[in-house]
PDB file of C-alpha atoms in Angstrom:
ATOM      1  CA  GLU A  96       0.227   0.198  -0.003  1.00  0.00           C
ATOM      2  CA  VAL A  97       1.357   3.769  -0.976  1.00  0.00           C
ATOM      3  CA  GLN A  98       1.848   5.120   2.360  1.00  0.00           C
ATOM      4  CA  LEU A  99       2.766   8.912   3.543  1.00  0.00           C
ATOM      5  CA  VAL A 100       3.344   9.719   6.757  1.00  0.00           C
ATOM      6  CA  GLU A 101       4.641  12.727   8.045  1.00  0.00           C
ATOM      7  CA  SER A 102       5.724  13.664  11.751  1.00  0.00           C
ATOM      8  CA  GLY A 103       7.357  17.440  13.674  1.00  0.00           C
ATOM      9  CA  GLY A 104       4.715  18.844  13.463  1.00  0.00           C
ATOM     10  CA  GLY A 105       4.394  20.598  16.791  1.00  0.00           C
ATOM     11  CA  LEU A 106       4.273  24.476  18.677  1.00  0.00           C
ATOM     12  CA  VAL A 107       7.083  26.501  18.239  1.00  0.00           C
ATOM     13  CA  GLN A 108       8.149  30.369  19.132  1.00  0.00           C
ATOM     14  CA  PRO A 109       8.291  32.955  16.145  1.00  0.00           C
ATOM     15  CA  GLY A 110      11.241  33.321  15.300  1.00  0.00           C
ATOM     16  CA  GLY A 111      11.853  29.601  16.005  1.00  0.00           C
ATOM     17  CA  SER A 112      13.175  26.435  13.740  1.00  0.00           C
ATOM     18  CA  LEU A 113      11.284  22.787  13.204  1.00  0.00           C
ATOM     19  CA  ARG A 114      11.695  20.143  10.982  1.00  0.00           C
ATOM     20  CA  LEU A 115       8.719  18.324   9.202  1.00  0.00           C
ATOM     21  CA  SER A 116      10.110  14.349   8.003  1.00  0.00           C
ATOM     22  CA  CYS A 117       8.317  12.645   5.701  1.00  0.00           C
ATOM     23  CA  ALA A 118       8.213   8.779   5.941  1.00  0.00           C
ATOM     24  CA  ALA A 119       7.343   6.974   2.054  1.00  0.00           C
ATOM     25  CA  SER A 120       6.328   3.286   1.993  1.00  0.00           C
ATOM     26  CA  GLY A 121       5.179   0.862  -0.643  1.00  0.00           C
ATOM     27  CA  PHE A 122       6.434   3.041  -3.513  1.00  0.00           C
ATOM     28  CA  THR A 123       9.961   3.073  -4.964  1.00  0.00           C
ATOM     29  CA  PHE A 124      10.614   6.471  -3.323  1.00  0.00           C
ATOM     30  CA  SER A 125      13.027   7.231  -5.279  1.00  0.00           C
ATOM     31  CA  THR A 126      11.511   7.955  -8.530  1.00  0.00           C
ATOM     32  CA  TYR A 127       9.183  10.196  -7.708  1.00  0.00           C
ATOM     33  CA  TRP A 128       9.130  14.166  -7.495  1.00  0.00           C
ATOM     34  CA  MET A 129       8.000  15.208  -4.225  1.00  0.00           C
ATOM     35  CA  SER A 130       5.891  18.524  -2.416  1.00  0.00           C
ATOM     36  CA  TRP A 131       5.044  20.077   0.961  1.00  0.00           C
ATOM     37  CA  VAL A 132       1.490  21.315   1.358  1.00  0.00           C
ATOM     38  CA  ARG A 133       0.803  23.798   3.717  1.00  0.00           C
ATOM     39  CA  GLN A 134      -3.450  24.495   5.107  1.00  0.00           C
ATOM     40  CA  ALA A 135      -3.464  27.658   7.192  1.00  0.00           C
ATOM     41  CA  PRO A 136      -6.914  27.071   9.331  1.00  0.00           C
ATOM     42  CA  GLY A 137      -9.667  28.763   7.467  1.00  0.00           C
ATOM     43  CA  LYS A 138      -7.947  29.114   4.157  1.00  0.00           C
ATOM     44  CA  GLY A 139      -6.805  27.215   1.094  1.00  0.00           C
ATOM     45  CA  LEU A 140      -4.581  24.944  -0.083  1.00  0.00           C
ATOM     46  CA  GLU A 141      -0.182  26.730  -0.663  1.00  0.00           C
ATOM     47  CA  TRP A 142       1.665  24.508  -2.216  1.00  0.00           C
ATOM     48  CA  VAL A 143       5.283  25.138  -0.078  1.00  0.00           C
ATOM     49  CA  ALA A 144       8.471  23.665  -2.207  1.00  0.00           C
ATOM     50  CA  ASN A 145       9.142  20.288  -4.172  1.00  0.00           C
ATOM     51  CA  ILE A 146      12.222  18.791  -5.439  1.00  0.00           C
ATOM     52  CA  LYS A 147      13.622  16.771  -7.887  1.00  0.00           C
ATOM     53  CA  LYS A 148      13.721  12.668  -8.012  1.00  0.00           C
ATOM     54  CA  GLU A 149      17.111  12.749  -7.104  1.00  0.00           C
ATOM     55  CA  GLY A 150      17.543  15.912  -5.761  1.00  0.00           C
ATOM     56  CA  SER A 151      19.261  18.050  -7.978  1.00  0.00           C
ATOM     57  CA  GLU A 152      16.175  20.614  -8.422  1.00  0.00           C
ATOM     58  CA  LYS A 153      13.902  23.139  -5.978  1.00  0.00           C
ATOM     59  CA  HIS A 154      11.480  24.906  -5.910  1.00  0.00           C
ATOM     60  CA  TYR A 155       9.901  27.343  -3.781  1.00  0.00           C
ATOM     61  CA  VAL A 156       6.648  28.991  -3.038  1.00  0.00           C
ATOM     62  CA  ASP A 157       8.706  32.595  -2.530  1.00  0.00           C
ATOM     63  CA  SER A 158       6.325  33.516   0.579  1.00  0.00           C
ATOM     64  CA  VAL A 159       9.424  30.100   2.163  1.00  0.00           C
ATOM     65  CA  LYS A 160      12.564  30.803   0.144  1.00  0.00           C
ATOM     66  CA  GLY A 161      15.851  31.888   2.707  1.00  0.00           C
ATOM     67  CA  ARG A 162      13.785  30.552   5.138  1.00  0.00           C
ATOM     68  CA  PHE A 163      12.538  26.507   3.987  1.00  0.00           C
ATOM     69  CA  THR A 164      15.134  24.162   2.518  1.00  0.00           C
ATOM     70  CA  ILE A 165      13.063  20.945   1.069  1.00  0.00           C
ATOM     71  CA  SER A 166      15.253  17.637   0.979  1.00  0.00           C
ATOM     72  CA  ARG A 167      15.309  13.881   0.677  1.00  0.00           C
ATOM     73  CA  ASP A 168      17.404  10.803   1.675  1.00  0.00           C
ATOM     74  CA  ASN A 169      16.331   7.708  -0.873  1.00  0.00           C
ATOM     75  CA  ALA A 170      18.005   5.732   0.758  1.00  0.00           C
ATOM     76  CA  LYS A 171      15.513   5.719   3.975  1.00  0.00           C
ATOM     77  CA  ASN A 172      12.455   7.029   1.283  1.00  0.00           C
ATOM     78  CA  SER A 173      12.147  10.295   3.339  1.00  0.00           C
ATOM     79  CA  MET A 174      11.884  13.760   2.802  1.00  0.00           C
ATOM     80  CA  TYR A 175      12.144  16.612   4.885  1.00  0.00           C
ATOM     81  CA  LEU A 176      11.683  20.346   5.566  1.00  0.00           C
ATOM     82  CA  GLN A 177      13.391  22.615   7.457  1.00  0.00           C
ATOM     83  CA  MET A 178      11.630  25.068   9.020  1.00  0.00           C
ATOM     84  CA  ASN A 179      13.161  27.907   9.888  1.00  0.00           C
ATOM     85  CA  SER A 180      12.565  31.992  11.255  1.00  0.00           C
ATOM     86  CA  LEU A 181       9.677  30.886  11.368  1.00  0.00           C
ATOM     87  CA  ARG A 182       6.263  32.498  11.848  1.00  0.00           C
ATOM     88  CA  ALA A 183       2.974  33.542  12.215  1.00  0.00           C
ATOM     89  CA  GLU A 184       1.795  33.085   9.115  1.00  0.00           C
ATOM     90  CA  ASP A 185       3.770  29.509   8.715  1.00  0.00           C
ATOM     91  CA  THR A 186       1.073  28.153  11.065  1.00  0.00           C
ATOM     92  CA  ALA A 187      -0.560  25.542   8.137  1.00  0.00           C
ATOM     93  CA  VAL A 188      -1.324  21.609   8.574  1.00  0.00           C
ATOM     94  CA  TYR A 189       1.987  20.488   6.911  1.00  0.00           C
ATOM     95  CA  TYR A 190       0.869  17.481   3.827  1.00  0.00           C
ATOM     96  CA  CYS A 191       3.953  15.278   1.855  1.00  0.00           C
ATOM     97  CA  ALA A 192       2.468  14.630  -1.486  1.00  0.00           C
ATOM     98  CA  ARG A 193       3.499  12.883  -4.054  1.00  0.00           C
ATOM     99  CA  GLU A 194       4.169  14.278  -6.881  1.00  0.00           C
ATOM    100  CA  GLY A 195       2.744  11.245 -10.009  1.00  0.00           C
ATOM    101  CA  TRP A 196       4.100   9.874 -12.940  1.00  0.00           C
ATOM    102  CA  GLU A 197       3.699  12.025 -16.023  1.00  0.00           C
ATOM    103  CA  SER A 198       1.742  14.826 -15.350  1.00  0.00           C
ATOM    104  CA  SER A 199      -1.119  12.802 -12.549  1.00  0.00           C
ATOM    105  CA  GLY A 200      -0.801  15.662 -10.484  1.00  0.00           C
ATOM    106  CA  PHE A 201      -0.185  14.775  -6.696  1.00  0.00           C
ATOM    107  CA  ASP A 202      -1.458  11.276  -6.540  1.00  0.00           C
ATOM    108  CA  CYS A 203      -0.474  10.461  -3.120  1.00  0.00           C
ATOM    109  CA  TRP A 204      -1.006  12.449   0.211  1.00  0.00           C
ATOM    110  CA  GLY A 205      -0.442  12.101   3.754  1.00  0.00           C
ATOM    111  CA  GLN A 206      -2.985  12.858   6.397  1.00  0.00           C
ATOM    112  CA  GLY A 207      -0.457  16.182   7.540  1.00  0.00           C
ATOM    113  CA  THR A 208       1.089  17.778  10.418  1.00  0.00           C
ATOM    114  CA  LEU A 209      -0.078  20.453  12.437  1.00  0.00           C
ATOM    115  CA  VAL A 210       1.948  23.201  12.740  1.00  0.00           C
ATOM    116  CA  THR A 211       1.670  26.025  15.564  1.00  0.00           C
ATOM    117  CA  VAL A 212       3.590  29.222  15.659  1.00  0.00           C
ATOM    118  CA  SER A 213       2.614  31.233  17.948  1.00  0.00           C
ATOM    119  CA  SER A 214       5.375  33.234  21.541  1.00  0.00           C
TER     120      SER A 214
ATOM    121  CA  GLN B 226      -4.670  35.689  -2.562  1.00  0.00           C
ATOM    122  CA  SER B 227      -4.415  32.628  -5.111  1.00  0.00           C
ATOM    123  CA  VAL B 228      -2.680  33.263  -8.219  1.00  0.00           C
ATOM    124  CA  LEU B 229      -6.094  30.625  -9.449  1.00  0.00           C
ATOM    125  CA  THR B 230      -9.600  31.756  -9.232  1.00  0.00           C
ATOM    126  CA  GLN B 231     -12.153  30.311  -7.870  1.00  0.00           C
ATOM    127  CA  SER B 232     -15.837  31.157  -6.485  1.00  0.00           C
ATOM    128  CA  PRO B 233     -15.762  30.187  -2.541  1.00  0.00           C
ATOM    129  CA  SER B 234     -18.656  28.268  -2.525  1.00  0.00           C
ATOM    130  CA  ALA B 235     -21.771  26.430  -4.571  1.00  0.00           C
ATOM    131  CA  SER B 236     -24.818  23.902  -4.217  1.00  0.00           C
ATOM    132  CA  GLY B 237     -27.282  21.955  -4.723  1.00  0.00           C
ATOM    133  CA  THR B 238     -29.384  19.699  -4.172  1.00  0.00           C
ATOM    134  CA  PRO B 239     -29.638  15.758  -4.662  1.00  0.00           C
ATOM    135  CA  GLY B 240     -29.115  14.602  -8.390  1.00  0.00           C
ATOM    136  CA  GLN B 241     -27.937  17.693 -10.037  1.00  0.00           C
ATOM    137  CA  ARG B 242     -25.147  18.837 -11.944  1.00  0.00           C
ATOM    138  CA  VAL B 243     -22.712  21.493  -9.888  1.00  0.00           C
ATOM    139  CA  THR B 244     -19.996  22.765 -12.218  1.00  0.00           C
ATOM    140  CA  ILE B 245     -17.201  24.800 -10.011  1.00  0.00           C
ATOM    141  CA  SER B 246     -15.448  26.713 -12.062  1.00  0.00           C
ATOM    142  CA  CYS B 247     -10.981  28.498 -12.261  1.00  0.00           C
ATOM    143  CA  SER B 248      -9.494  31.122 -14.487  1.00  0.00           C
ATOM    144  CA  GLY B 249      -6.369  31.034 -14.659  1.00  0.00           C
ATOM    145  CA  SER B 250      -3.813  33.012 -16.821  1.00  0.00           C
ATOM    146  CA  SER B 251      -1.394  32.023 -19.490  1.00  0.00           C
ATOM    147  CA  SER B 252       1.368  30.719 -16.768  1.00  0.00           C
ATOM    148  CA  ASN B 253      -0.687  28.421 -15.613  1.00  0.00           C
ATOM    149  CA  ILE B 254      -3.495  26.988 -16.882  1.00  0.00           C
ATOM    150  CA  GLY B 255      -2.845  28.453 -20.340  1.00  0.00           C
ATOM    151  CA  SER B 256      -0.190  26.396 -20.803  1.00  0.00           C
ATOM    152  CA  ASN B 257      -0.234  23.394 -18.380  1.00  0.00           C
ATOM    153  CA  PHE B 258      -2.826  21.166 -17.635  1.00  0.00           C
ATOM    154  CA  VAL B 259      -5.553  21.583 -14.442  1.00  0.00           C
ATOM    155  CA  PHE B 260      -5.998  19.179 -12.252  1.00  0.00           C
ATOM    156  CA  TRP B 261      -8.541  19.030  -9.632  1.00  0.00           C
ATOM    157  CA  TYR B 262      -8.541  18.022  -5.703  1.00  0.00           C
ATOM    158  CA  ARG B 263     -11.035  17.103  -3.228  1.00  0.00           C
ATOM    159  CA  HIS B 264     -10.642  17.977   0.675  1.00  0.00           C
ATOM    160  CA  LEU B 265     -12.068  17.636   3.660  1.00  0.00           C
ATOM    161  CA  PRO B 266     -10.240  18.664   6.222  1.00  0.00           C
ATOM    162  CA  GLY B 267      -7.800  16.924   8.882  1.00  0.00           C
ATOM    163  CA  THR B 268      -7.621  14.222   5.739  1.00  0.00           C
ATOM    164  CA  ALA B 269      -5.779  13.765   3.002  1.00  0.00           C
ATOM    165  CA  PRO B 270      -7.282  15.527   0.236  1.00  0.00           C
ATOM    166  CA  LYS B 271      -7.826  14.027  -3.092  1.00  0.00           C
ATOM    167  CA  LEU B 272      -6.886  14.156  -6.830  1.00  0.00           C
ATOM    168  CA  LEU B 273     -10.088  14.086  -8.604  1.00  0.00           C
ATOM    169  CA  ILE B 274      -8.516  14.866 -12.417  1.00  0.00           C
ATOM    170  CA  TYR B 275      -4.958  15.580 -13.974  1.00  0.00           C
ATOM    171  CA  MET B 276      -4.436  16.180 -17.134  1.00  0.00           C
ATOM    172  CA  ASN B 277      -7.718  18.373 -18.039  1.00  0.00           C
ATOM    173  CA  HIS B 278      -9.559  16.101 -18.203  1.00  0.00           C
ATOM    174  CA  GLN B 279      -8.445  12.224 -16.344  1.00  0.00           C
ATOM    175  CA  ARG B 280      -9.652  10.055 -13.721  1.00  0.00           C
ATOM    176  CA  PRO B 281      -7.560   8.459 -11.642  1.00  0.00           C
ATOM    177  CA  SER B 282      -8.769   4.676 -11.255  1.00  0.00           C
ATOM    178  CA  GLY B 283     -11.353   4.342  -8.969  1.00  0.00           C
ATOM    179  CA  VAL B 284     -12.801   8.241  -9.319  1.00  0.00           C
ATOM    180  CA  PRO B 285     -16.195   8.002 -10.551  1.00  0.00           C
ATOM    181  CA  ASP B 286     -17.585   8.777 -13.735  1.00  0.00           C
ATOM    182  CA  ARG B 287     -19.731  11.461 -12.154  1.00  0.00           C
ATOM    183  CA  PHE B 288     -16.636  13.588 -11.573  1.00  0.00           C
ATOM    184  CA  SER B 289     -16.031  14.920 -15.305  1.00  0.00           C
ATOM    185  CA  GLY B 290     -12.733  17.934 -16.029  1.00  0.00           C
ATOM    186  CA  SER B 291     -12.771  20.505 -18.610  1.00  0.00           C
ATOM    187  CA  LYS B 292     -10.087  23.364 -19.960  1.00  0.00           C
ATOM    188  CA  SER B 293     -10.892  26.655 -22.039  1.00  0.00           C
ATOM    189  CA  GLY B 294      -7.858  29.154 -22.799  1.00  0.00           C
ATOM    190  CA  THR B 295      -7.320  29.663 -19.524  1.00  0.00           C
ATOM    191  CA  SER B 296      -9.850  28.738 -17.662  1.00  0.00           C
ATOM    192  CA  ALA B 297     -11.059  24.883 -17.072  1.00  0.00           C
ATOM    193  CA  SER B 298     -14.299  23.411 -14.959  1.00  0.00           C
ATOM    194  CA  LEU B 299     -15.439  19.898 -12.990  1.00  0.00           C
ATOM    195  CA  ALA B 300     -18.131  18.740 -12.836  1.00  0.00           C
ATOM    196  CA  ILE B 301     -20.778  16.712 -10.761  1.00  0.00           C
ATOM    197  CA  SER B 302     -22.904  15.197 -11.653  1.00  0.00           C
ATOM    198  CA  GLY B 303     -26.261  13.279  -9.996  1.00  0.00           C
ATOM    199  CA  LEU B 304     -24.800  15.005  -6.882  1.00  0.00           C
ATOM    200  CA  ARG B 305     -25.340  12.688  -3.668  1.00  0.00           C
ATOM    201  CA  SER B 306     -24.528  14.537   0.349  1.00  0.00           C
ATOM    202  CA  GLU B 307     -20.995  12.845  -0.024  1.00  0.00           C
ATOM    203  CA  ASP B 308     -19.682  15.088  -2.165  1.00  0.00           C
ATOM    204  CA  GLU B 309     -19.764  17.884   0.584  1.00  0.00           C
ATOM    205  CA  ALA B 310     -16.723  19.526   0.622  1.00  0.00           C
ATOM    206  CA  ASP B 311     -13.875  21.401  -0.991  1.00  0.00           C
ATOM    207  CA  TYR B 312     -12.319  20.968  -3.565  1.00  0.00           C
ATOM    208  CA  TYR B 313      -9.651  22.293  -5.270  1.00  0.00           C
ATOM    209  CA  CYS B 314      -8.608  23.410  -9.287  1.00  0.00           C
ATOM    210  CA  ALA B 315      -3.910  23.772  -9.413  1.00  0.00           C
ATOM    211  CA  ALA B 316      -1.775  23.765 -12.169  1.00  0.00           C
ATOM    212  CA  TRP B 317       1.651  24.506 -12.711  1.00  0.00           C
ATOM    213  CA  ASP B 318       3.449  27.823 -13.586  1.00  0.00           C
ATOM    214  CA  GLY B 319       6.139  28.158 -15.942  1.00  0.00           C
ATOM    215  CA  SER B 320       6.652  32.013 -14.716  1.00  0.00           C
ATOM    216  CA  LEU B 321       6.051  30.707 -10.530  1.00  0.00           C
ATOM    217  CA  SER B 322       8.500  27.081 -11.471  1.00  0.00           C
ATOM    218  CA  GLY B 323       6.160  26.859  -8.594  1.00  0.00           C
ATOM    219  CA  TRP B 324       2.353  25.048  -8.280  1.00  0.00           C
ATOM    220  CA  VAL B 325      -0.385  26.741  -7.689  1.00  0.00           C
ATOM    221  CA  PHE B 326      -4.333  26.294  -5.942  1.00  0.00           C
ATOM    222  CA  GLY B 327      -7.282  27.882  -6.491  1.00  0.00           C
ATOM    223  CA  GLY B 328      -8.888  29.003  -3.323  1.00  0.00           C
ATOM    224  CA  GLY B 329     -11.049  26.415  -3.238  1.00  0.00           C
ATOM    225  CA  THR B 330     -14.295  26.155  -3.223  1.00  0.00           C
ATOM    226  CA  LYS B 331     -16.872  24.645  -0.482  1.00  0.00           C
ATOM    227  CA  LEU B 332     -19.577  22.438  -2.194  1.00  0.00           C
ATOM    228  CA  THR B 333     -23.378  22.288  -0.504  1.00  0.00           C
ATOM    229  CA  VAL B 334     -25.521  19.245  -1.433  1.00  0.00           C
ATOM    230  CA  LEU B 335     -29.138  20.865  -0.573  1.00  0.00           C
TER     231      LEU B 335
END
């Protein structure tokens, strides 16, 4: 069964850091692009970042550039999101999502992990 | 403000057909595929439509997608109470080098 499980969320003060993890199973992780997508309270879905299969190419939404870093370890079937200089507006449920082959969209999602930035 | 524009709400009665629209620009919908997702807050979003009109296996043919120029739409026929959810369109934006989502449409089945 294809599965994505996020972890690492929690309460952090403004300006603090947090590292999210996404553990993948049930598929060949190294052959897929992967993304982080978030949903702030009462808001819609917002794509945050993605990373190419071998990690050589990464893209970020403007609002997190310079603060967040996406990475992956294909040997551990895992993806990460290092979040620094966190702001209140980063408060959201963060989802890990697989980008399917050949333009098939985000075809698998995790259940999400909640990040709350508050003093 | 989302890059893709959706009406915030839509509604219909059981058995009816509803359409949810999504408007973008030449850098996203106009030059790339459109995708549709269904989401109930607190759960994992689900892919409904990919490549403008293709349905993943397991998605009933009551759901259909279309695209014309810089706009796209999702149609749901034979509306059921379990179709109540938030629906999002998405596309790759070449100018932003990133994925963009619509603001979401909350579908209510009356």
